Short mmCIF file of N, CA, C and O in Angstrom, two decimals:
data_model
loop_
_atom_site.label_atom_id
_atom_site.label_comp_id
_atom_site.label_asym_id
_atom_site.label_seq_id
_atom_site.Cartn_x
_atom_site.Cartn_y
_atom_site.Cartn_z
N SER A 1 130.16 -53.32 169.84
CA SER A 1 129.70 -52.40 168.81
C SER A 1 130.86 -51.95 167.93
O SER A 1 132.00 -51.93 168.34
N ASP A 2 130.53 -51.57 166.72
CA ASP A 2 131.54 -51.15 165.76
C ASP A 2 131.76 -49.65 165.91
O ASP A 2 130.88 -48.86 165.61
N ASN A 3 132.93 -49.27 166.39
CA ASN A 3 133.24 -47.86 166.57
C ASN A 3 134.50 -47.51 165.78
O ASN A 3 135.49 -47.06 166.33
N ALA A 4 134.43 -47.75 164.48
CA ALA A 4 135.59 -47.50 163.62
C ALA A 4 136.06 -46.05 163.69
O ALA A 4 137.27 -45.80 163.80
N PRO A 5 135.16 -45.05 163.64
CA PRO A 5 135.63 -43.67 163.74
C PRO A 5 136.34 -43.39 165.06
O PRO A 5 137.38 -42.72 165.08
N GLY A 6 135.81 -43.92 166.15
CA GLY A 6 136.45 -43.73 167.46
C GLY A 6 137.83 -44.38 167.50
O GLY A 6 138.78 -43.81 168.04
N TYR A 7 137.92 -45.57 166.91
CA TYR A 7 139.21 -46.27 166.86
C TYR A 7 140.20 -45.48 166.02
O TYR A 7 141.37 -45.32 166.39
N ALA A 8 139.74 -44.96 164.87
CA ALA A 8 140.62 -44.18 163.99
C ALA A 8 141.14 -42.94 164.70
O ALA A 8 142.33 -42.61 164.62
N LEU A 9 140.27 -42.27 165.43
CA LEU A 9 140.70 -41.08 166.18
C LEU A 9 141.66 -41.45 167.31
O LEU A 9 142.62 -40.73 167.59
N SER A 10 141.42 -42.59 167.94
CA SER A 10 142.31 -43.07 169.00
C SER A 10 143.70 -43.35 168.43
O SER A 10 144.72 -42.99 169.03
N MET A 11 143.76 -43.98 167.27
CA MET A 11 145.05 -44.29 166.64
C MET A 11 145.73 -43.01 166.15
O MET A 11 146.96 -42.89 166.20
N ALA A 12 144.94 -42.03 165.71
CA ALA A 12 145.52 -40.74 165.31
C ALA A 12 146.12 -40.05 166.52
O ALA A 12 147.21 -39.46 166.43
N SER A 13 145.45 -40.14 167.65
CA SER A 13 145.98 -39.55 168.88
C SER A 13 147.29 -40.24 169.27
O SER A 13 148.25 -39.59 169.68
N TYR A 14 147.31 -41.56 169.13
CA TYR A 14 148.52 -42.32 169.43
C TYR A 14 149.65 -41.91 168.48
O TYR A 14 150.79 -41.69 168.90
N ALA A 15 149.34 -41.79 167.20
CA ALA A 15 150.34 -41.36 166.21
C ALA A 15 150.88 -39.99 166.58
O ALA A 15 152.09 -39.74 166.50
N ASN A 16 149.99 -39.10 166.98
CA ASN A 16 150.40 -37.75 167.38
C ASN A 16 151.36 -37.80 168.57
O ASN A 16 152.32 -37.04 168.64
N SER A 17 151.11 -38.72 169.51
CA SER A 17 151.98 -38.84 170.69
C SER A 17 153.39 -39.28 170.29
O SER A 17 154.34 -39.07 171.03
N LEU A 18 153.50 -39.90 169.12
CA LEU A 18 154.80 -40.33 168.59
C LEU A 18 155.36 -39.34 167.58
O LEU A 18 156.32 -39.64 166.87
N ASP A 19 154.75 -38.15 167.51
CA ASP A 19 155.14 -37.10 166.56
C ASP A 19 155.00 -37.54 165.10
O ASP A 19 155.80 -37.16 164.25
N VAL A 20 153.98 -38.34 164.82
CA VAL A 20 153.68 -38.77 163.45
C VAL A 20 152.61 -37.84 162.89
O VAL A 20 151.59 -37.61 163.54
N THR A 21 152.85 -37.30 161.72
CA THR A 21 151.89 -36.44 161.04
C THR A 21 151.13 -37.28 160.02
O THR A 21 151.74 -38.02 159.26
N ILE A 22 149.81 -37.13 160.01
CA ILE A 22 148.99 -37.89 159.07
C ILE A 22 148.32 -36.92 158.10
O ILE A 22 147.71 -35.94 158.49
N TYR A 23 148.47 -37.23 156.81
CA TYR A 23 147.80 -36.50 155.75
C TYR A 23 146.67 -37.40 155.26
O TYR A 23 146.91 -38.57 154.98
N THR A 24 145.45 -36.89 155.19
CA THR A 24 144.31 -37.70 154.79
C THR A 24 143.74 -37.21 153.46
O THR A 24 143.84 -36.03 153.13
N ILE A 25 143.14 -38.15 152.74
CA ILE A 25 142.46 -37.84 151.49
C ILE A 25 141.07 -38.46 151.55
O ILE A 25 140.94 -39.66 151.78
N SER A 26 140.05 -37.66 151.37
CA SER A 26 138.68 -38.17 151.26
C SER A 26 138.41 -38.43 149.79
O SER A 26 138.39 -37.51 148.98
N LEU A 27 138.19 -39.70 149.44
CA LEU A 27 137.99 -40.09 148.04
C LEU A 27 136.57 -40.56 147.83
O LEU A 27 136.13 -41.52 148.47
N GLY A 28 135.85 -39.91 146.94
CA GLY A 28 134.50 -40.32 146.60
C GLY A 28 133.46 -39.72 147.53
O GLY A 28 133.78 -39.21 148.61
N ASN A 29 132.22 -39.80 147.11
CA ASN A 29 131.14 -39.19 147.87
C ASN A 29 130.83 -39.92 149.17
O ASN A 29 130.19 -39.36 150.05
N SER A 30 131.27 -41.16 149.32
CA SER A 30 130.97 -41.90 150.55
C SER A 30 132.05 -41.72 151.62
O SER A 30 131.96 -42.28 152.70
N ALA A 31 133.06 -40.92 151.33
CA ALA A 31 134.14 -40.69 152.29
C ALA A 31 133.63 -39.92 153.50
O ALA A 31 132.76 -39.06 153.38
N ASP A 32 134.18 -40.24 154.66
CA ASP A 32 133.84 -39.51 155.89
C ASP A 32 134.77 -38.30 155.99
O ASP A 32 135.84 -38.36 156.61
N VAL A 33 134.37 -37.21 155.35
CA VAL A 33 135.21 -36.02 155.26
C VAL A 33 135.53 -35.45 156.64
O VAL A 33 136.69 -35.11 156.92
N VAL A 34 134.53 -35.38 157.50
CA VAL A 34 134.75 -34.80 158.84
C VAL A 34 135.76 -35.64 159.62
O VAL A 34 136.67 -35.10 160.25
N LEU A 35 135.63 -36.97 159.57
CA LEU A 35 136.58 -37.83 160.27
C LEU A 35 137.99 -37.63 159.72
O LEU A 35 138.95 -37.51 160.49
N ASN A 36 138.12 -37.59 158.40
CA ASN A 36 139.45 -37.40 157.80
C ASN A 36 140.04 -36.04 158.16
O ASN A 36 141.24 -35.93 158.41
N GLN A 37 139.19 -35.02 158.21
CA GLN A 37 139.67 -33.70 158.63
C GLN A 37 140.14 -33.74 160.08
O GLN A 37 141.18 -33.17 160.42
N ASP A 38 139.37 -34.41 160.93
CA ASP A 38 139.72 -34.50 162.35
C ASP A 38 141.04 -35.25 162.56
O ASP A 38 141.87 -34.84 163.37
N ILE A 39 141.24 -36.33 161.82
CA ILE A 39 142.48 -37.11 161.94
C ILE A 39 143.68 -36.26 161.54
O ILE A 39 144.69 -36.21 162.24
N ALA A 40 143.56 -35.58 160.40
CA ALA A 40 144.67 -34.74 159.95
C ALA A 40 144.94 -33.62 160.95
O ALA A 40 146.10 -33.37 161.32
N GLN A 41 143.90 -32.96 161.40
CA GLN A 41 144.06 -31.84 162.33
C GLN A 41 144.68 -32.30 163.64
O GLN A 41 145.54 -31.62 164.20
N LEU A 42 144.27 -33.46 164.13
CA LEU A 42 144.77 -33.99 165.40
C LEU A 42 146.28 -34.21 165.37
O LEU A 42 146.96 -34.06 166.38
N THR A 43 146.81 -34.52 164.19
CA THR A 43 148.24 -34.84 164.08
C THR A 43 149.05 -33.72 163.43
O THR A 43 150.23 -33.91 163.14
N GLY A 44 148.42 -32.59 163.17
CA GLY A 44 149.13 -31.48 162.52
C GLY A 44 149.28 -31.68 161.04
O GLY A 44 150.08 -31.00 160.40
N GLY A 45 148.52 -32.60 160.48
CA GLY A 45 148.58 -32.86 159.04
C GLY A 45 147.59 -32.03 158.27
O GLY A 45 147.02 -31.07 158.79
N ILE A 46 147.37 -32.42 157.06
CA ILE A 46 146.47 -31.69 156.17
C ILE A 46 145.49 -32.69 155.56
O ILE A 46 145.87 -33.81 155.21
N HIS A 47 144.26 -32.26 155.40
CA HIS A 47 143.24 -33.08 154.74
C HIS A 47 143.06 -32.57 153.32
O HIS A 47 143.03 -31.37 153.07
N PHE A 48 142.94 -33.52 152.38
CA PHE A 48 142.71 -33.18 150.99
C PHE A 48 141.39 -33.79 150.56
O PHE A 48 141.13 -34.96 150.81
N ASP A 49 140.56 -32.99 149.93
CA ASP A 49 139.23 -33.41 149.52
C ASP A 49 139.23 -33.85 148.07
O ASP A 49 139.52 -33.06 147.17
N ALA A 50 138.94 -35.13 147.84
CA ALA A 50 138.82 -35.66 146.48
C ALA A 50 137.46 -36.33 146.35
O ALA A 50 137.33 -37.41 145.80
N THR A 51 136.44 -35.66 146.90
CA THR A 51 135.10 -36.22 146.81
C THR A 51 134.50 -35.93 145.45
O THR A 51 134.98 -35.07 144.71
N GLY A 52 133.46 -36.64 145.14
CA GLY A 52 132.79 -36.50 143.86
C GLY A 52 132.44 -37.87 143.34
O GLY A 52 132.49 -38.86 144.07
N SER A 53 132.08 -37.94 142.08
CA SER A 53 131.75 -39.24 141.48
C SER A 53 132.23 -39.25 140.04
O SER A 53 132.55 -38.23 139.46
N GLY A 54 132.28 -40.44 139.51
CA GLY A 54 132.74 -40.62 138.14
C GLY A 54 134.23 -40.88 138.11
O GLY A 54 135.01 -40.21 138.78
N GLN A 55 134.61 -41.88 137.34
CA GLN A 55 136.01 -42.32 137.32
C GLN A 55 136.98 -41.22 136.89
O GLN A 55 138.01 -41.02 137.51
N VAL A 56 136.64 -40.48 135.86
CA VAL A 56 137.55 -39.44 135.36
C VAL A 56 137.72 -38.34 136.40
O VAL A 56 138.84 -37.92 136.72
N ALA A 57 136.59 -37.88 136.96
CA ALA A 57 136.65 -36.81 137.97
C ALA A 57 137.42 -37.27 139.20
O ALA A 57 138.26 -36.52 139.72
N LEU A 58 137.15 -38.48 139.66
CA LEU A 58 137.83 -38.97 140.86
C LEU A 58 139.32 -39.19 140.61
O LEU A 58 140.14 -38.90 141.47
N THR A 59 139.66 -39.69 139.44
CA THR A 59 141.08 -39.88 139.11
C THR A 59 141.81 -38.54 139.12
O THR A 59 142.90 -38.43 139.68
N THR A 60 141.21 -37.54 138.54
CA THR A 60 141.81 -36.20 138.51
C THR A 60 141.95 -35.65 139.93
O THR A 60 143.00 -35.13 140.29
N ARG A 61 140.87 -35.75 140.72
CA ARG A 61 140.91 -35.22 142.09
C ARG A 61 141.92 -35.96 142.95
O ARG A 61 142.61 -35.35 143.76
N LEU A 62 142.01 -37.28 142.78
CA LEU A 62 142.98 -38.05 143.56
C LEU A 62 144.40 -37.69 143.16
O LEU A 62 145.27 -37.51 144.02
N SER A 63 144.66 -37.55 141.87
CA SER A 63 145.99 -37.14 141.40
C SER A 63 146.37 -35.78 141.97
O SER A 63 147.50 -35.58 142.43
N ASP A 64 145.42 -34.85 141.95
CA ASP A 64 145.67 -33.52 142.51
C ASP A 64 145.95 -33.60 144.00
O ASP A 64 146.86 -32.93 144.51
N ALA A 65 145.19 -34.42 144.72
CA ALA A 65 145.39 -34.57 146.16
C ALA A 65 146.76 -35.16 146.46
O ALA A 65 147.45 -34.70 147.37
N PHE A 66 147.18 -36.18 145.71
CA PHE A 66 148.51 -36.76 145.92
C PHE A 66 149.60 -35.73 145.66
O PHE A 66 150.58 -35.65 146.40
N ARG A 67 149.43 -34.94 144.61
CA ARG A 67 150.41 -33.91 144.28
C ARG A 67 150.52 -32.89 145.42
O ARG A 67 151.62 -32.51 145.83
N GLN A 68 149.38 -32.46 145.93
CA GLN A 68 149.37 -31.49 147.02
C GLN A 68 149.95 -32.09 148.30
O GLN A 68 150.69 -31.42 149.02
N ALA A 69 149.62 -33.36 148.58
CA ALA A 69 150.16 -34.01 149.78
C ALA A 69 151.67 -34.15 149.68
O ALA A 69 152.39 -33.91 150.65
N ALA A 70 152.17 -34.53 148.51
CA ALA A 70 153.62 -34.66 148.33
C ALA A 70 154.30 -33.31 148.51
O ALA A 70 155.36 -33.22 149.14
N SER A 71 153.70 -32.26 148.00
CA SER A 71 154.26 -30.93 148.15
C SER A 71 154.27 -30.52 149.61
O SER A 71 155.26 -29.95 150.11
N ALA A 72 153.20 -30.79 150.34
CA ALA A 72 153.11 -30.45 151.75
C ALA A 72 154.15 -31.24 152.56
O ALA A 72 154.80 -30.69 153.46
N ALA A 73 154.32 -32.51 152.24
CA ALA A 73 155.27 -33.35 152.96
C ALA A 73 156.70 -32.89 152.73
O ALA A 73 157.54 -32.96 153.61
N LYS A 74 157.00 -32.37 151.55
CA LYS A 74 158.35 -31.88 151.25
C LYS A 74 158.71 -30.67 152.10
O LYS A 74 159.87 -30.40 152.33
N ARG A 75 157.68 -29.92 152.53
CA ARG A 75 157.93 -28.72 153.32
C ARG A 75 158.18 -29.05 154.79
O ARG A 75 158.59 -28.19 155.55
N VAL A 76 157.92 -30.29 155.17
CA VAL A 76 158.10 -30.70 156.57
C VAL A 76 159.60 -30.84 156.83
O VAL A 76 160.33 -31.40 156.04
N LYS A 77 160.04 -30.33 157.96
CA LYS A 77 161.45 -30.44 158.33
C LYS A 77 161.60 -31.48 159.43
O LYS A 77 160.87 -31.46 160.42
N LEU A 78 162.53 -32.37 159.24
CA LEU A 78 162.79 -33.39 160.25
C LEU A 78 163.83 -32.85 161.23
O LEU A 78 164.84 -32.29 160.84
N VAL A 79 163.54 -33.04 162.51
CA VAL A 79 164.45 -32.61 163.55
C VAL A 79 164.89 -33.85 164.32
O VAL A 79 164.06 -34.61 164.78
N HIS A 80 166.18 -34.03 164.43
CA HIS A 80 166.70 -35.21 165.14
C HIS A 80 167.14 -34.83 166.53
O HIS A 80 167.64 -33.83 166.81
#
């Protein structure tokens, strides 16, 4: 059976075990927002919502999400 959401959550859990933070973006109305939120939360990341329809609206929302993700990533401190 196809269990893509389960596999994605399993890989997010694995990433978390390696101290990898995942930032997710839900793009378009067909995006699985809950799954993307769960993946980000599981790894201490942030989810950005860019749902909607129409090329102009989606382009704007995606640009905003990338800007916010880049800003959030800059605030992360690396510890060696």
